[in-house]
Every structure is written in C-alpha cells, then in structure tokens.
Short mmCIF file of C-alpha atoms in Angstrom, two decimals:
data_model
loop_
_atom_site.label_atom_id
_atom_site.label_comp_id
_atom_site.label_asym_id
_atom_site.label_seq_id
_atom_site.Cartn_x
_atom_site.Cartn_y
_atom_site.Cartn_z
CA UNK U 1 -24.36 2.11 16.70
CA UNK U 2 -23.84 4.51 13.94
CA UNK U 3 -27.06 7.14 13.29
CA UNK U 4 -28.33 7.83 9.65
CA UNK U 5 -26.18 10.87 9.09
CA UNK U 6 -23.24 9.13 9.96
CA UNK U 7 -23.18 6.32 7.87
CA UNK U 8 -20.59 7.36 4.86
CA UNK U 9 -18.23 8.21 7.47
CA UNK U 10 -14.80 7.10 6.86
CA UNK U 11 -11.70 6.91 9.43
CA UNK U 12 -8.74 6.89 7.45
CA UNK U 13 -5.53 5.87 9.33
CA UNK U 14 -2.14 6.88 7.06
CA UNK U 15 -3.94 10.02 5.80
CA UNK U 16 -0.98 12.16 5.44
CA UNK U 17 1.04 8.69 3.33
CA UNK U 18 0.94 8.70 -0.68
CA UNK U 19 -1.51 6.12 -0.82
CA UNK U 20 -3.69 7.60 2.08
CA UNK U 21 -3.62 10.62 0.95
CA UNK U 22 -5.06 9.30 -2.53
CA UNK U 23 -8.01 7.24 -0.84
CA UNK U 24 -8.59 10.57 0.77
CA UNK U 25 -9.36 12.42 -2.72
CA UNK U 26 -11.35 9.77 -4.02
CA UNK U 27 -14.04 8.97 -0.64
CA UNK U 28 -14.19 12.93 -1.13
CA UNK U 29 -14.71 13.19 -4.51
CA UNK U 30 -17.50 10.43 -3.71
CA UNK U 31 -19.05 12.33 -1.20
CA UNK U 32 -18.23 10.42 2.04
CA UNK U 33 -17.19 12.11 5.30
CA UNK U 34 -13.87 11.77 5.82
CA UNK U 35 -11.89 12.04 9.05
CA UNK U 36 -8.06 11.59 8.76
CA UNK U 37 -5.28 10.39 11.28
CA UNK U 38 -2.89 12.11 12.08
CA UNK U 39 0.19 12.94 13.95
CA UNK U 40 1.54 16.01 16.29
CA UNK U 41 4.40 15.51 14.24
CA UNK U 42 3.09 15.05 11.05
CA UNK U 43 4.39 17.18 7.92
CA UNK U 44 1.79 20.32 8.24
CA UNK U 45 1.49 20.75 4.98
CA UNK U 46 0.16 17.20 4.34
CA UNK U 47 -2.07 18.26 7.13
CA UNK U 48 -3.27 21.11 5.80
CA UNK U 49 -3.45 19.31 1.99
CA UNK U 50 -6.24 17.10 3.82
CA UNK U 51 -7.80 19.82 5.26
CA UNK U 52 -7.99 21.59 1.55
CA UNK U 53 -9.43 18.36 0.85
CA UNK U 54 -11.93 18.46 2.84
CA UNK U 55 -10.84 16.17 5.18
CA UNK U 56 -11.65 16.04 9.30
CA UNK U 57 -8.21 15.74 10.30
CA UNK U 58 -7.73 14.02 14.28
CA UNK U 59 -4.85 13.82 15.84
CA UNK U 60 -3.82 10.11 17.46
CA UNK U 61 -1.04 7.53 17.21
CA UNK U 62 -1.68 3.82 16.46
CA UNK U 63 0.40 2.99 19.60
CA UNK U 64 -1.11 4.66 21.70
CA UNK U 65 -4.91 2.97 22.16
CA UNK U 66 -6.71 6.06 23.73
CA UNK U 67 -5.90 8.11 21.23
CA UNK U 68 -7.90 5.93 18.71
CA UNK U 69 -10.76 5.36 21.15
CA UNK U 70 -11.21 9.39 20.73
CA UNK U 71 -11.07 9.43 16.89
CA UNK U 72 -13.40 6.96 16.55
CA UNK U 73 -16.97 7.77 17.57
CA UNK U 74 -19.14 7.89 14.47
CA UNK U 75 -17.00 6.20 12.18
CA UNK U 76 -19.31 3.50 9.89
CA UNK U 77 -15.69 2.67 8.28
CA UNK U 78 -11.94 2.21 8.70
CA UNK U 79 -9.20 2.35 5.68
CA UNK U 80 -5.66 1.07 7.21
CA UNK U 81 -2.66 1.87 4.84
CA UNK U 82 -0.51 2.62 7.69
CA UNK U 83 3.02 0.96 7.47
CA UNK U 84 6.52 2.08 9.40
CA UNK U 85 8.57 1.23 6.01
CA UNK U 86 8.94 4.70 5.25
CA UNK U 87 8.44 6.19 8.45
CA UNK U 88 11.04 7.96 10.12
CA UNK U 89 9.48 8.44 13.71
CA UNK U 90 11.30 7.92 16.64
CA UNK U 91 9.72 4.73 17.90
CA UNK U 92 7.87 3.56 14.98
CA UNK U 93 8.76 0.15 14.32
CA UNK U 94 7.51 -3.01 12.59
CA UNK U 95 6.76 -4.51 15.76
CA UNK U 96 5.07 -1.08 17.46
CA UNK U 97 3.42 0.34 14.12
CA UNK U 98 2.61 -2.54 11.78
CA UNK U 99 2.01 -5.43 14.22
CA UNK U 100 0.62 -4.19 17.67
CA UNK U 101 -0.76 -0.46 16.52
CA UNK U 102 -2.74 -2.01 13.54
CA UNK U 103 -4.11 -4.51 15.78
CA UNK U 104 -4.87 -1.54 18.88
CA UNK U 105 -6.69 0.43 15.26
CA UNK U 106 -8.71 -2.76 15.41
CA UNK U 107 -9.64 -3.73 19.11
CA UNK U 108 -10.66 0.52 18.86
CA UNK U 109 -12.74 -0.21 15.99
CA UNK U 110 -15.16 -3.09 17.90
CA UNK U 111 -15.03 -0.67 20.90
CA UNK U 112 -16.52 2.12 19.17
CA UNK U 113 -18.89 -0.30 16.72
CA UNK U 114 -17.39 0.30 13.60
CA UNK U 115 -19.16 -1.65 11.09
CA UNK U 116 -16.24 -2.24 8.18
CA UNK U 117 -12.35 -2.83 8.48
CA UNK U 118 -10.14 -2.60 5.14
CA UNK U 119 -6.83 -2.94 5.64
CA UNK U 120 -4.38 -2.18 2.89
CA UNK U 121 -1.58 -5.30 3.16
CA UNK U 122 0.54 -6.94 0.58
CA UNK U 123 1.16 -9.96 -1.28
CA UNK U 124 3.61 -12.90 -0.09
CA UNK U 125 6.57 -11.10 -1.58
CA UNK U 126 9.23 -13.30 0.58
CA UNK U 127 9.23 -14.20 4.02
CA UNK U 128 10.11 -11.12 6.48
CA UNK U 129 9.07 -9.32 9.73
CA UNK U 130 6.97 -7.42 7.87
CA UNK U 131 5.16 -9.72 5.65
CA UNK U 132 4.55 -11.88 9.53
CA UNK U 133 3.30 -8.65 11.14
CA UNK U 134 0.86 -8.33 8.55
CA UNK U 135 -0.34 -11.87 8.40
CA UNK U 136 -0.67 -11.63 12.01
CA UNK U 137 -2.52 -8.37 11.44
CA UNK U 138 -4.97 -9.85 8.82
CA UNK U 139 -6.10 -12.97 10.92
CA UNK U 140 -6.68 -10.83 13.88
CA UNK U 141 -9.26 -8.71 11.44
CA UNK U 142 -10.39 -12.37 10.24
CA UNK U 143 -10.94 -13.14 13.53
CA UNK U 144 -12.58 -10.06 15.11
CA UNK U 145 -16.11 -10.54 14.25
CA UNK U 146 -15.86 -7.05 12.40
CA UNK U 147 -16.68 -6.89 8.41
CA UNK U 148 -13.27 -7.08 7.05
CA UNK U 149 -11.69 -6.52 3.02
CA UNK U 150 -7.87 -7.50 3.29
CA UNK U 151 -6.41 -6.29 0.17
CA UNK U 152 -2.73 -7.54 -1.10
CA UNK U 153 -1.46 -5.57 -3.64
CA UNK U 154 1.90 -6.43 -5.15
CA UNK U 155 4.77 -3.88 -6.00
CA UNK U 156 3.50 -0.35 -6.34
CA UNK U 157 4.65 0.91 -9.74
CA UNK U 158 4.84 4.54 -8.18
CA UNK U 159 7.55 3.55 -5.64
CA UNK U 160 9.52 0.54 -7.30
CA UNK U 161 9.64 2.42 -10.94
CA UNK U 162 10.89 5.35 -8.99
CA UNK U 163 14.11 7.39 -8.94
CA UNK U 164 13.92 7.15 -5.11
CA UNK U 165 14.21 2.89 -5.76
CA UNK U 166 17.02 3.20 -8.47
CA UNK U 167 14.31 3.26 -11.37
CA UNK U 168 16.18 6.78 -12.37
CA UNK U 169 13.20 7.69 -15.71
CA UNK U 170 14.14 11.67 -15.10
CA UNK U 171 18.11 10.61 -16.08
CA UNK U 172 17.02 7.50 -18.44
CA UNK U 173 18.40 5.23 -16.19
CA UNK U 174 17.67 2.16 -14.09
CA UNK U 175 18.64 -0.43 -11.76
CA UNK U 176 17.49 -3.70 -12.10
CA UNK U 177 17.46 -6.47 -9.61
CA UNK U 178 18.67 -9.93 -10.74
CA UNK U 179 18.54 -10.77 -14.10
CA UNK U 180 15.36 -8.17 -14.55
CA UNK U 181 13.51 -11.38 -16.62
CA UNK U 182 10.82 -12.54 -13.93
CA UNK U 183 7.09 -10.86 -14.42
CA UNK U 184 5.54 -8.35 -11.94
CA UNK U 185 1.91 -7.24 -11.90
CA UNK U 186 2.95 -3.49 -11.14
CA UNK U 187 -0.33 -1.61 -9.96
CA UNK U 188 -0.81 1.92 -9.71
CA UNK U 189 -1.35 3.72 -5.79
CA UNK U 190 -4.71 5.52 -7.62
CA UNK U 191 -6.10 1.81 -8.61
CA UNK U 192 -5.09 0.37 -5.28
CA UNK U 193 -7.10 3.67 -3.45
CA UNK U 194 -10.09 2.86 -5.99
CA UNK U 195 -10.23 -0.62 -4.82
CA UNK U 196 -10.07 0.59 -0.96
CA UNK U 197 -12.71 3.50 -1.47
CA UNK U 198 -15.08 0.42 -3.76
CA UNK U 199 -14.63 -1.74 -0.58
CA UNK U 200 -16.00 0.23 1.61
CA UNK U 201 -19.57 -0.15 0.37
CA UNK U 202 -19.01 -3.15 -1.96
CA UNK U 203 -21.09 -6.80 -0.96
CA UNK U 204 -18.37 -8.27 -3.39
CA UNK U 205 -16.17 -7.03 -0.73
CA UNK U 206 -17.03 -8.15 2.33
CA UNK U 207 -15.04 -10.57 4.58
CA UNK U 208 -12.77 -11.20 1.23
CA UNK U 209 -8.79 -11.14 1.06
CA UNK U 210 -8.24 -9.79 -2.36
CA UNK U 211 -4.94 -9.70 -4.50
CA UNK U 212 -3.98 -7.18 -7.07
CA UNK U 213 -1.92 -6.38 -9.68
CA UNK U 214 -2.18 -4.23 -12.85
CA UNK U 215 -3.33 -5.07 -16.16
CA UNK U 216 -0.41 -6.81 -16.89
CA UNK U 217 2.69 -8.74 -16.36
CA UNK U 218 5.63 -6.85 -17.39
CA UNK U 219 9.57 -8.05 -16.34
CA UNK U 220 11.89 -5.02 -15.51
CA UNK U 221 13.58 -5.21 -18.57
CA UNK U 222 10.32 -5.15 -20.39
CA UNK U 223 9.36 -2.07 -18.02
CA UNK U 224 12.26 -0.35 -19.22
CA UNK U 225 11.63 -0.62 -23.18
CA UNK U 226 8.30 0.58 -22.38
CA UNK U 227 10.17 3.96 -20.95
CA UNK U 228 12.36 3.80 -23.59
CA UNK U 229 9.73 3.89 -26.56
CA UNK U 230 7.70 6.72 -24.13
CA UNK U 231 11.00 8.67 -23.88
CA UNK U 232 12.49 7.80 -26.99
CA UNK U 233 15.82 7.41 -25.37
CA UNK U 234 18.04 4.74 -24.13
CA UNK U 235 18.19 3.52 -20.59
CA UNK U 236 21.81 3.23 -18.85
CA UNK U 237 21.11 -0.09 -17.12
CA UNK U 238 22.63 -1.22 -13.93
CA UNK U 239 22.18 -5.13 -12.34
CA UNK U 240 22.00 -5.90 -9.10
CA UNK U 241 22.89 -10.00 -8.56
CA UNK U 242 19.94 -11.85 -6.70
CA UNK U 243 23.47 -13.32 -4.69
CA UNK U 244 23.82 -9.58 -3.86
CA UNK U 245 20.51 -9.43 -2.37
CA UNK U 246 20.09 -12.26 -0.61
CA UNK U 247 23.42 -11.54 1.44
CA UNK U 248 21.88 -8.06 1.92
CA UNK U 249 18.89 -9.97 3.81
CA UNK U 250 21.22 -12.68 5.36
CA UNK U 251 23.07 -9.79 7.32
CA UNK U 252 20.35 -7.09 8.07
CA UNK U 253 21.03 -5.83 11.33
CA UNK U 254 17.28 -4.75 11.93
CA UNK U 255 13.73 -6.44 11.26
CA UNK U 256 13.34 -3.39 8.48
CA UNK U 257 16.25 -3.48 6.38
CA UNK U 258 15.45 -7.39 6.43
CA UNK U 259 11.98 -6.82 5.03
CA UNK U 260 13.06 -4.10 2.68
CA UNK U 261 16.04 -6.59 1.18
CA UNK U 262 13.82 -9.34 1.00
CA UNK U 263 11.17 -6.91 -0.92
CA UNK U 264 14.14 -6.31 -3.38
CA UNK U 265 15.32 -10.00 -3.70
CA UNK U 266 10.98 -10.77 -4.49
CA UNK U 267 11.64 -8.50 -7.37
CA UNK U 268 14.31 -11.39 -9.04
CA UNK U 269 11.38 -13.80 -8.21
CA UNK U 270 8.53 -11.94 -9.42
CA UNK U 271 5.14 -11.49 -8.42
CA UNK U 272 1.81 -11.99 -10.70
CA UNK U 273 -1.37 -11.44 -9.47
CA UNK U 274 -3.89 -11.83 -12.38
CA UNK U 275 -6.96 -9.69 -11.95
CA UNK U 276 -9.82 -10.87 -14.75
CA UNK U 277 -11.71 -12.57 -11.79
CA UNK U 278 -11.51 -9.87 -9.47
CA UNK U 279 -12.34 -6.87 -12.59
CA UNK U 280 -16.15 -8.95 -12.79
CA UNK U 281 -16.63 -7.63 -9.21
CA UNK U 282 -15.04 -4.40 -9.15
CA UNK U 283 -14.79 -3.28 -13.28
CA UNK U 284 -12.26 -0.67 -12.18
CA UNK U 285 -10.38 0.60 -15.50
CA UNK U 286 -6.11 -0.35 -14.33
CA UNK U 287 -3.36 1.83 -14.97
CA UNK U 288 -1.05 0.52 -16.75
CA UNK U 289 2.81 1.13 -17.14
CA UNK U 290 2.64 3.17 -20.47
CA UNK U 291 0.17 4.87 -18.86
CA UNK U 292 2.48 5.69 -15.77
CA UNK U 293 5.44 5.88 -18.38
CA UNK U 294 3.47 8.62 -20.27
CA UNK U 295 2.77 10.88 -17.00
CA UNK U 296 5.61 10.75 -15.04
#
C-alpha cells in the first residue's frame, strides 16, 4: 500500500512519445511526482527533456515483466500511451508491445498495489491487429480488479494534419483520403494529455471508457479551407481513392501496415465522437483546428 507522501505519484509508461511526453508537462506543472519509462535505447535527449522536466526517469521495457516490477514501487498511478505504431525497435511489435507488454504493465501494476490504471487507446477506427490488441488490452484492465479510465480518442489532429501524414500546411498542400467529405472529431495530443492527467484523480473517471474528439466535426476538405483562410493561400490537393486503400489493407504483408491502412481507409469513413456529455464532467476548454491551424 502506498504511504501519504507517495500518493500523487505517477508512473508514466511512453514518457519519451509526443503524447507522453505532454502528460509529463502537465502532472508536473500540477505538482505530482512523476517517474517516466524509459528505454536503454531511448533518444537521450528525450531523456534528458524529462529529466529538465522534472521527471524520475527508470529504465524498463514493457516486454520484459521484471523490469516493470522494479519501476513500480510507490506508484499511486499508471498513464499507458505506449503503442509500437511508430516505434522502430527491433522487436517491438503489435503483438509484443501493444498486446502482451501492456497487459505485463498491468499484471505489474496489481503486484506492486497500484491503485489507478489509465490507459490511452483509441476509437473503433476499422477492424485491425491493432484496434484487437487494444480491445484485448482494455478488458483485461476491465477485468483486473484495478481502478481503470480507458480513454478512446479518435484521430490526433497533430499527426493526421501533419506533413509527416501527407497533410503538407508548411508547402500549402494536402492529401486527402477518399472523397475528403466524411466528418472527423480531430482532437489535439495537449487535450487528450489533459484528459489523462484529470483522470488520474477524477471520481467522474473511475472504471469509465471514455471517447473523445474535439470541439467539432470538420471533413478534410473542410480542414483544409480552414488552413487556407489561416494561411491565406491555396492548398494543392491530392486524392487518395478509398479503392486505393482498401487494396492497401487487403495486401499488407504485416499486422502493422494492416492497421496503419485500415487507420487511413477510417479516414474515408469518418469518425465523430461528440463530447457535450463528457465536457459536464471534465469542462476542459478543446483545441480546435483554427486553433492548431493558427500555431503550426
């Protein structure tokens, strides 16, 4: 069992990851004690960002159970936003990182008493190994007996209105998947960290699977005459057919370029999450996409 002076101490797993990194800032800017996971062969300057932070960094590997066992004692809390989609570790895979390592972060958490669980997943965005690995992962927290917050945030405006992701703002131009007409709740990495560091503490919170989005609905073409406007310019557009994507998936050679395909081919579906219910229990102020449109 924790002790008094313990009690605001949070285990963050994915410290050195954009959103991680982000939850980071904000438990520290709330005053919580924060101790980070990391790698041996994590990026040492994201270690030593966390460590400017303020940040306990410990070193561990969500395959490898012992490891967590160590970096555990203490802990009241654990944030998850761990994910091998943009990992490029030799032997991170969905099956080793976001299936049986999320579930080892868990079976360490009961071991060393941790009292909360809130595990960053996503919403049903298309059926893929990833999206089963982390249903799987979320009825295994469910079913723990541990205090859980599951949240499923749909597409991450930072990433999928990125030049990395074709959404080229920096050269006004943008590729658009399908027809670009279906709605997406875009939501901001900051509001998706808020949510994680308010769950922590949060009544509203507990044992709760929570969806979110942004503060609005916006199609990609919409998205881009947002930039536009911001900009004042004119975006170059390029399509990509849904037929296109949906071969993409159909011959993936590996359970990740399946998942990331089928995350592309959700885009020509869309993906709405509306969030008036869940801003009574958590009035969080969103970021929208003028506001991203106006910073980036």
């Amino acid at each position: 069992m924790n002790n008094s002076n313990d009690a605001t101490t949070v285990f963050v797993a994915g410290a050195t990851g954009y959103l991680g990194s982000e939850i980071c800032r904000q438990l520290i800017s709330q005053n919580k004690k924060v101790k980070g996971l990391v790698r041996a062969t994590s990026d040492a300057n994201k270690v030593d960002g966390l460590k400017a932070l303020g940040v306990e960094t410990v070193e561990g590997d969500l395959k490898v159970k012992g490891s967590l066992e160590n970096a555990l004692p203490g802990v009241s809390a654990i944030i998850s936003t761990v994910s091998s989609s943009l990992s490029r570790q030799v032997g991170d895979s969905i099956q080793s990182v976001d299936d049986e390592g999320q579930i080892n972060l868990i079976e360490a958490g009961l071991k060393a008493g941790v009292a909360k669980f809130v595990y960053i997943s996503f919403s049903e965005l298309g059926k893929s190994p990833l999206q089963d690995a982390k249903r799987r992962v979320e009825r295994h927290l469910a079913e723990s007996g541990m205090k859980y917050t599951i949240l499923q945030p749909t597409y991450f405006m930072e990433v999928w209105l990125s030049p990395a992701l074709g959404f080229d703002y920096p050269n006004d131009k943008a590729t658009i998947y399908g027809e670009g007409n279906s709605k997406v709740s875009w939501v901001s990495i900051r509001d998706v960290g808020a949510f994680a560091v308010a769950a922590v503490d949060s009544p509203a919170a507990e044992n709760r699977v929570i969806e979110l989005g942004g503060p609005e609905a916006l199609s990609q073409l919409e998205v881009v005459n947002i930039f536009e406007t911001v900009r004042a310019t004119k975006f170059e557009l390029q399509f990509v057919p849904k037929e296109a994507l949906q071969a993409q998936k159909d011959t993936a050679q590996d359970p990740l370029s399946e998942s990331f395909a089928t995350l592309m081919l959700g885009l020509t579906n869309g993906s709405v999450n509306g969030m008036k219910n869940i801003l009574r229990d958590f009035p969080l102020q969103l970021t929208s996409v003028t506001d991203y449109a106006k910073l980036v």
